[in-house]
Coordinates of C-alpha atoms in Angstrom, one line a residue:
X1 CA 157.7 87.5 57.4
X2 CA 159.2 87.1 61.1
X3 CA 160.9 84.1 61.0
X4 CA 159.3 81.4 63.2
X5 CA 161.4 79.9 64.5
X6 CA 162.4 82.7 66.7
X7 CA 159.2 82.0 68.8
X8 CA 159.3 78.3 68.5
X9 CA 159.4 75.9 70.8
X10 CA 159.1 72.3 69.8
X11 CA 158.2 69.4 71.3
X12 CA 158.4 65.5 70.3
X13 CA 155.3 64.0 72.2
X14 CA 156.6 60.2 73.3
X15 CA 154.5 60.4 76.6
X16 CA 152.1 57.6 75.2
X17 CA 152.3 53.4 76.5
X18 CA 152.7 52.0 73.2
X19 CA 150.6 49.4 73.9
X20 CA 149.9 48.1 70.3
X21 CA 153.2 48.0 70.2
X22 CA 153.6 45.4 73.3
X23 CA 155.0 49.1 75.6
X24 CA 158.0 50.6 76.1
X25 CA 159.3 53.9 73.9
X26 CA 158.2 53.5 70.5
X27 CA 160.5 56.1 69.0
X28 CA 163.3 53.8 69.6
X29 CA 162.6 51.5 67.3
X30 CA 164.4 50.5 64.5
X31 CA 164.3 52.2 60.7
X32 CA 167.7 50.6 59.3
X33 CA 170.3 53.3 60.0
X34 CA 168.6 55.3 62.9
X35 CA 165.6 54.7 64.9
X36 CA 162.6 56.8 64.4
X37 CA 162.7 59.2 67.1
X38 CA 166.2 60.0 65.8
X39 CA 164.5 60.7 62.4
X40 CA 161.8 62.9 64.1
X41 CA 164.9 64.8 65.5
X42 CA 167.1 65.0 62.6
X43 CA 163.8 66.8 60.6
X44 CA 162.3 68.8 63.0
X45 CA 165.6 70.4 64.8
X46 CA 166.2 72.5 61.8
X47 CA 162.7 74.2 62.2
X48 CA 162.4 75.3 65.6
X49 CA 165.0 77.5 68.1
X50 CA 164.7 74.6 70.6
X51 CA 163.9 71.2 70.6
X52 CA 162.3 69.0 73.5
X53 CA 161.2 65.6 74.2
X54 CA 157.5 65.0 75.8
X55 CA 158.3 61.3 77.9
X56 CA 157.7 60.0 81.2
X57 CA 159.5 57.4 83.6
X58 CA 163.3 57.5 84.2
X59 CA 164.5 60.9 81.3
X60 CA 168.7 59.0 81.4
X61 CA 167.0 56.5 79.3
X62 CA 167.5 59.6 76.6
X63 CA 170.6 60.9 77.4
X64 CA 171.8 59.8 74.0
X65 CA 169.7 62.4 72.2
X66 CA 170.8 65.0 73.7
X67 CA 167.6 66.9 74.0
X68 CA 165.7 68.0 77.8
X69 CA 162.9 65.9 78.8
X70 CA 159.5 67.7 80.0
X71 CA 157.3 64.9 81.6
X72 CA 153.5 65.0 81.8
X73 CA 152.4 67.3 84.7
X74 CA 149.1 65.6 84.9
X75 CA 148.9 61.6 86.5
X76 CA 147.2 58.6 84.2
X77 CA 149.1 59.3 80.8
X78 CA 145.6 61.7 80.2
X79 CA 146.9 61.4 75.8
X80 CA 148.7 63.8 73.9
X81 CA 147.1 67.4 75.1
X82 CA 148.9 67.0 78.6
X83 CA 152.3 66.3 76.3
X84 CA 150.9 69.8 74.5
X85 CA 150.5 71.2 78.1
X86 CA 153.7 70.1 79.6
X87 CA 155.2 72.2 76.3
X88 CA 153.3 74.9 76.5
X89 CA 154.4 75.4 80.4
X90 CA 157.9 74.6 79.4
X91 CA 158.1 77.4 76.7
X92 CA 156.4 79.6 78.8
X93 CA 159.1 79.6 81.0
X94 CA 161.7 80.2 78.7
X95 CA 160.3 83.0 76.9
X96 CA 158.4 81.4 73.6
X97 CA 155.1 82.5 72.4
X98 CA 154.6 79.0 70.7
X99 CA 155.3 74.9 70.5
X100 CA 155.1 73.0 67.5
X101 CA 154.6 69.6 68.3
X102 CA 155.4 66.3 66.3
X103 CA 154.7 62.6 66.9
X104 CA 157.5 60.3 68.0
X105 CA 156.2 57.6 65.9
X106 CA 156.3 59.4 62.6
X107 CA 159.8 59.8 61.0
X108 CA 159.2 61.3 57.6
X109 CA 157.3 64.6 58.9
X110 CA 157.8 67.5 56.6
X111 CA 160.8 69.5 56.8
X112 CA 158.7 72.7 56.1
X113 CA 156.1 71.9 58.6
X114 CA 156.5 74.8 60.8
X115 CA 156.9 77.3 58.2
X116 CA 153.4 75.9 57.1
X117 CA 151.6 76.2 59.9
X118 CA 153.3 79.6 60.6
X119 CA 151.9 80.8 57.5
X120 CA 148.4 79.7 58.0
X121 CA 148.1 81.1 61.4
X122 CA 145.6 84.0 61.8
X123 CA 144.0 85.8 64.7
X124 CA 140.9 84.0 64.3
X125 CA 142.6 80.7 64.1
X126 CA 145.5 81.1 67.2
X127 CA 145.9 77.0 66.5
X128 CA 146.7 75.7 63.5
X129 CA 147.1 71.9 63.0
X130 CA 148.2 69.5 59.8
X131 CA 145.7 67.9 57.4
X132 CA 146.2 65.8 54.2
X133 CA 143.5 65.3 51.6
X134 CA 142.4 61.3 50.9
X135 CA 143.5 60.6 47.5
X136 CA 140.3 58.4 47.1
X137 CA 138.0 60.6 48.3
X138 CA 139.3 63.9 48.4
X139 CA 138.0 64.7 51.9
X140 CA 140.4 66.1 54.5
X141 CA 142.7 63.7 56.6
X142 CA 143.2 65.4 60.4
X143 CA 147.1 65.2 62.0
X144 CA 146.0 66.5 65.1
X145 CA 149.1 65.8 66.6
X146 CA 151.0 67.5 64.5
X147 CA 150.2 71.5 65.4
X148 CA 151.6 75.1 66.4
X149 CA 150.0 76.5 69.4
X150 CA 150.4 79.6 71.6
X151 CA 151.1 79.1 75.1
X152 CA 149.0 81.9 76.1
X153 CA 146.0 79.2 76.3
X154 CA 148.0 77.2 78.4
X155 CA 145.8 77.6 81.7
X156 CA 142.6 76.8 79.4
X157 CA 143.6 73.9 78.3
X158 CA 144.7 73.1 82.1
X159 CA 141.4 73.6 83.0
X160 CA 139.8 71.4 80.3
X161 CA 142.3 68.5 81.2
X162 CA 141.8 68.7 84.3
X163 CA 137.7 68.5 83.1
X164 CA 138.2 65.7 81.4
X165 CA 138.6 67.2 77.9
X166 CA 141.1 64.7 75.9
X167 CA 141.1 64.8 72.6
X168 CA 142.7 67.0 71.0
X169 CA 139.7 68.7 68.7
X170 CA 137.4 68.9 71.0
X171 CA 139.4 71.4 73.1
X172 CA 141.2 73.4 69.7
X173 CA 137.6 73.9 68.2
X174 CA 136.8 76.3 70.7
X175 CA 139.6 78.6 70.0
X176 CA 139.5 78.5 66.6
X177 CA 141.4 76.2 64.6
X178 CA 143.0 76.6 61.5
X179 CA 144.1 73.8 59.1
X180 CA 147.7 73.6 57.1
X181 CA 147.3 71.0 54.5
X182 CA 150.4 68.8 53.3
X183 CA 150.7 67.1 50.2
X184 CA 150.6 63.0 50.2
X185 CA 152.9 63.1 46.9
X186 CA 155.6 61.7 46.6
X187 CA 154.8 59.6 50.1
X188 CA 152.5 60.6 52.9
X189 CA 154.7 62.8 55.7
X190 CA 152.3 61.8 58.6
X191 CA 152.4 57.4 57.8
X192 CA 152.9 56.8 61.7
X193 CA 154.1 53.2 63.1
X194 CA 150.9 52.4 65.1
X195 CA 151.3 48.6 64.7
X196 CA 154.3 45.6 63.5
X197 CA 153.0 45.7 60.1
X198 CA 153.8 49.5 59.6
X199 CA 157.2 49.2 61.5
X200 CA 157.9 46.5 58.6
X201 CA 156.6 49.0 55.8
X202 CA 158.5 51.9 57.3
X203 CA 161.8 50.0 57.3
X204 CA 161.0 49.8 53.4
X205 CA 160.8 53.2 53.1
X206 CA 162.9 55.0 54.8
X207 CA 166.0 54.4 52.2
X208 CA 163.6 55.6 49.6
X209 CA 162.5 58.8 51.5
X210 CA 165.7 60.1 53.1
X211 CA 167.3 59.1 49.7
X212 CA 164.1 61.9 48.4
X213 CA 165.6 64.4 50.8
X214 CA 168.7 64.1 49.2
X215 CA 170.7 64.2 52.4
X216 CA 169.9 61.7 55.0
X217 CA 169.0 62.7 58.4
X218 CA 172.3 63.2 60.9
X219 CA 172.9 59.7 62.5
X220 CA 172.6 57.6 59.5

């Protein structure tokens, strides 16, 4: 198999207000030894040729990470499809057939995630996003945010923004979507800091979880 990330573009999506959070970027919070968005970094740099960040306002506030910063093309913070769009044009730019994006508020994605959704990507499914199954009841668990997709639909989704079309399923259903499920065992890769309570829980596990990966992520 091709290896993907020859034809990988990825891209952190930190374009939204935060606003459960009381604003401001997210991603820099806290985990102990690094902040989150220095987490997402440290696991998804590995998987992907090149790495950018999704943010709006001033880009110097990220100068410290080293990575290019793509801002929304479309005005109002329209959610994360115009941080898959601003990607998509990015890539196309340079060359790539594909972006794999990744929340900035979840630090304990999976390390194989591309390869993943690489592997379950057909012809009839050009978009394949990350599910998890509910323990309890065994249905599937959608990580819509989480997904590899081909910039060749980049002026349909344009057109579907610019429509109105914002979340994410809505649009990927009409192109064929295919689904990548990750297991939950021995934590849950997707737990994203939405809220105080899971900032306090994710402090408590990131020793445990980078200490699972054996080798903590660069910058701790």
């Amino acid at each position: 198999m091709t290896d993907p990330r020859t034809d990988i573009m990825g891209v952190i999506l930190a374009g939204g207000a935060a606003r459960r959070m009381g604003g401001g970027d997210k991603g820099r919070l806290s985990l102990g030894p690094l902040t989150m968005i220095e987490a997402v970094v440290a696991r998804l740099r590995p998987q992907c040729r090149t790495l950018v960040l999704n943010a709006n306002g001033d880009p110097a506030r990220f100068a410290d990470l080293g990575l290019e910063v793509v801002p929304d093309s479309l005005p109002g913070l329209p959610g994360p499809l115009a941080g898959v769009l601003a990607g998509m044009d990015h890539a196309a730019a340079r060359g790539y057939g594909h972006i794999l994006t990744a929340a900035a508020d979840t630090p304990f994605l999976p390390a194989g995630l591309a390869g993943a959704l690489w592997r379950a990507k057909t012809p009839e499914t050009p978009i394949v996003l990350a599910a998890t199954d509910d323990p309890a009841s065994g249905r599937m668990v959608r990580h819509p945010t989480f997904g590899l997709w081909p910039v060749s639909l980049r002026e349909d989704l344009r057109q579907a923004l610019t429509a109105g079309v914002s979340k994410i399923v809505l649009w990927t259903e009409r192109h064929g979507t295919g689904w990548a499920r990750f297991p939950t065992e021995p934590f849950d890769p997707f737990f994203n800091v939405n809220a105080p309570g899971d900032l306090d829980r994710a402090r408590r596990l990131a020793p445990l979880i980078f200490g699972l990966d054996r080798q903590p992520p660069a910058g701790s």
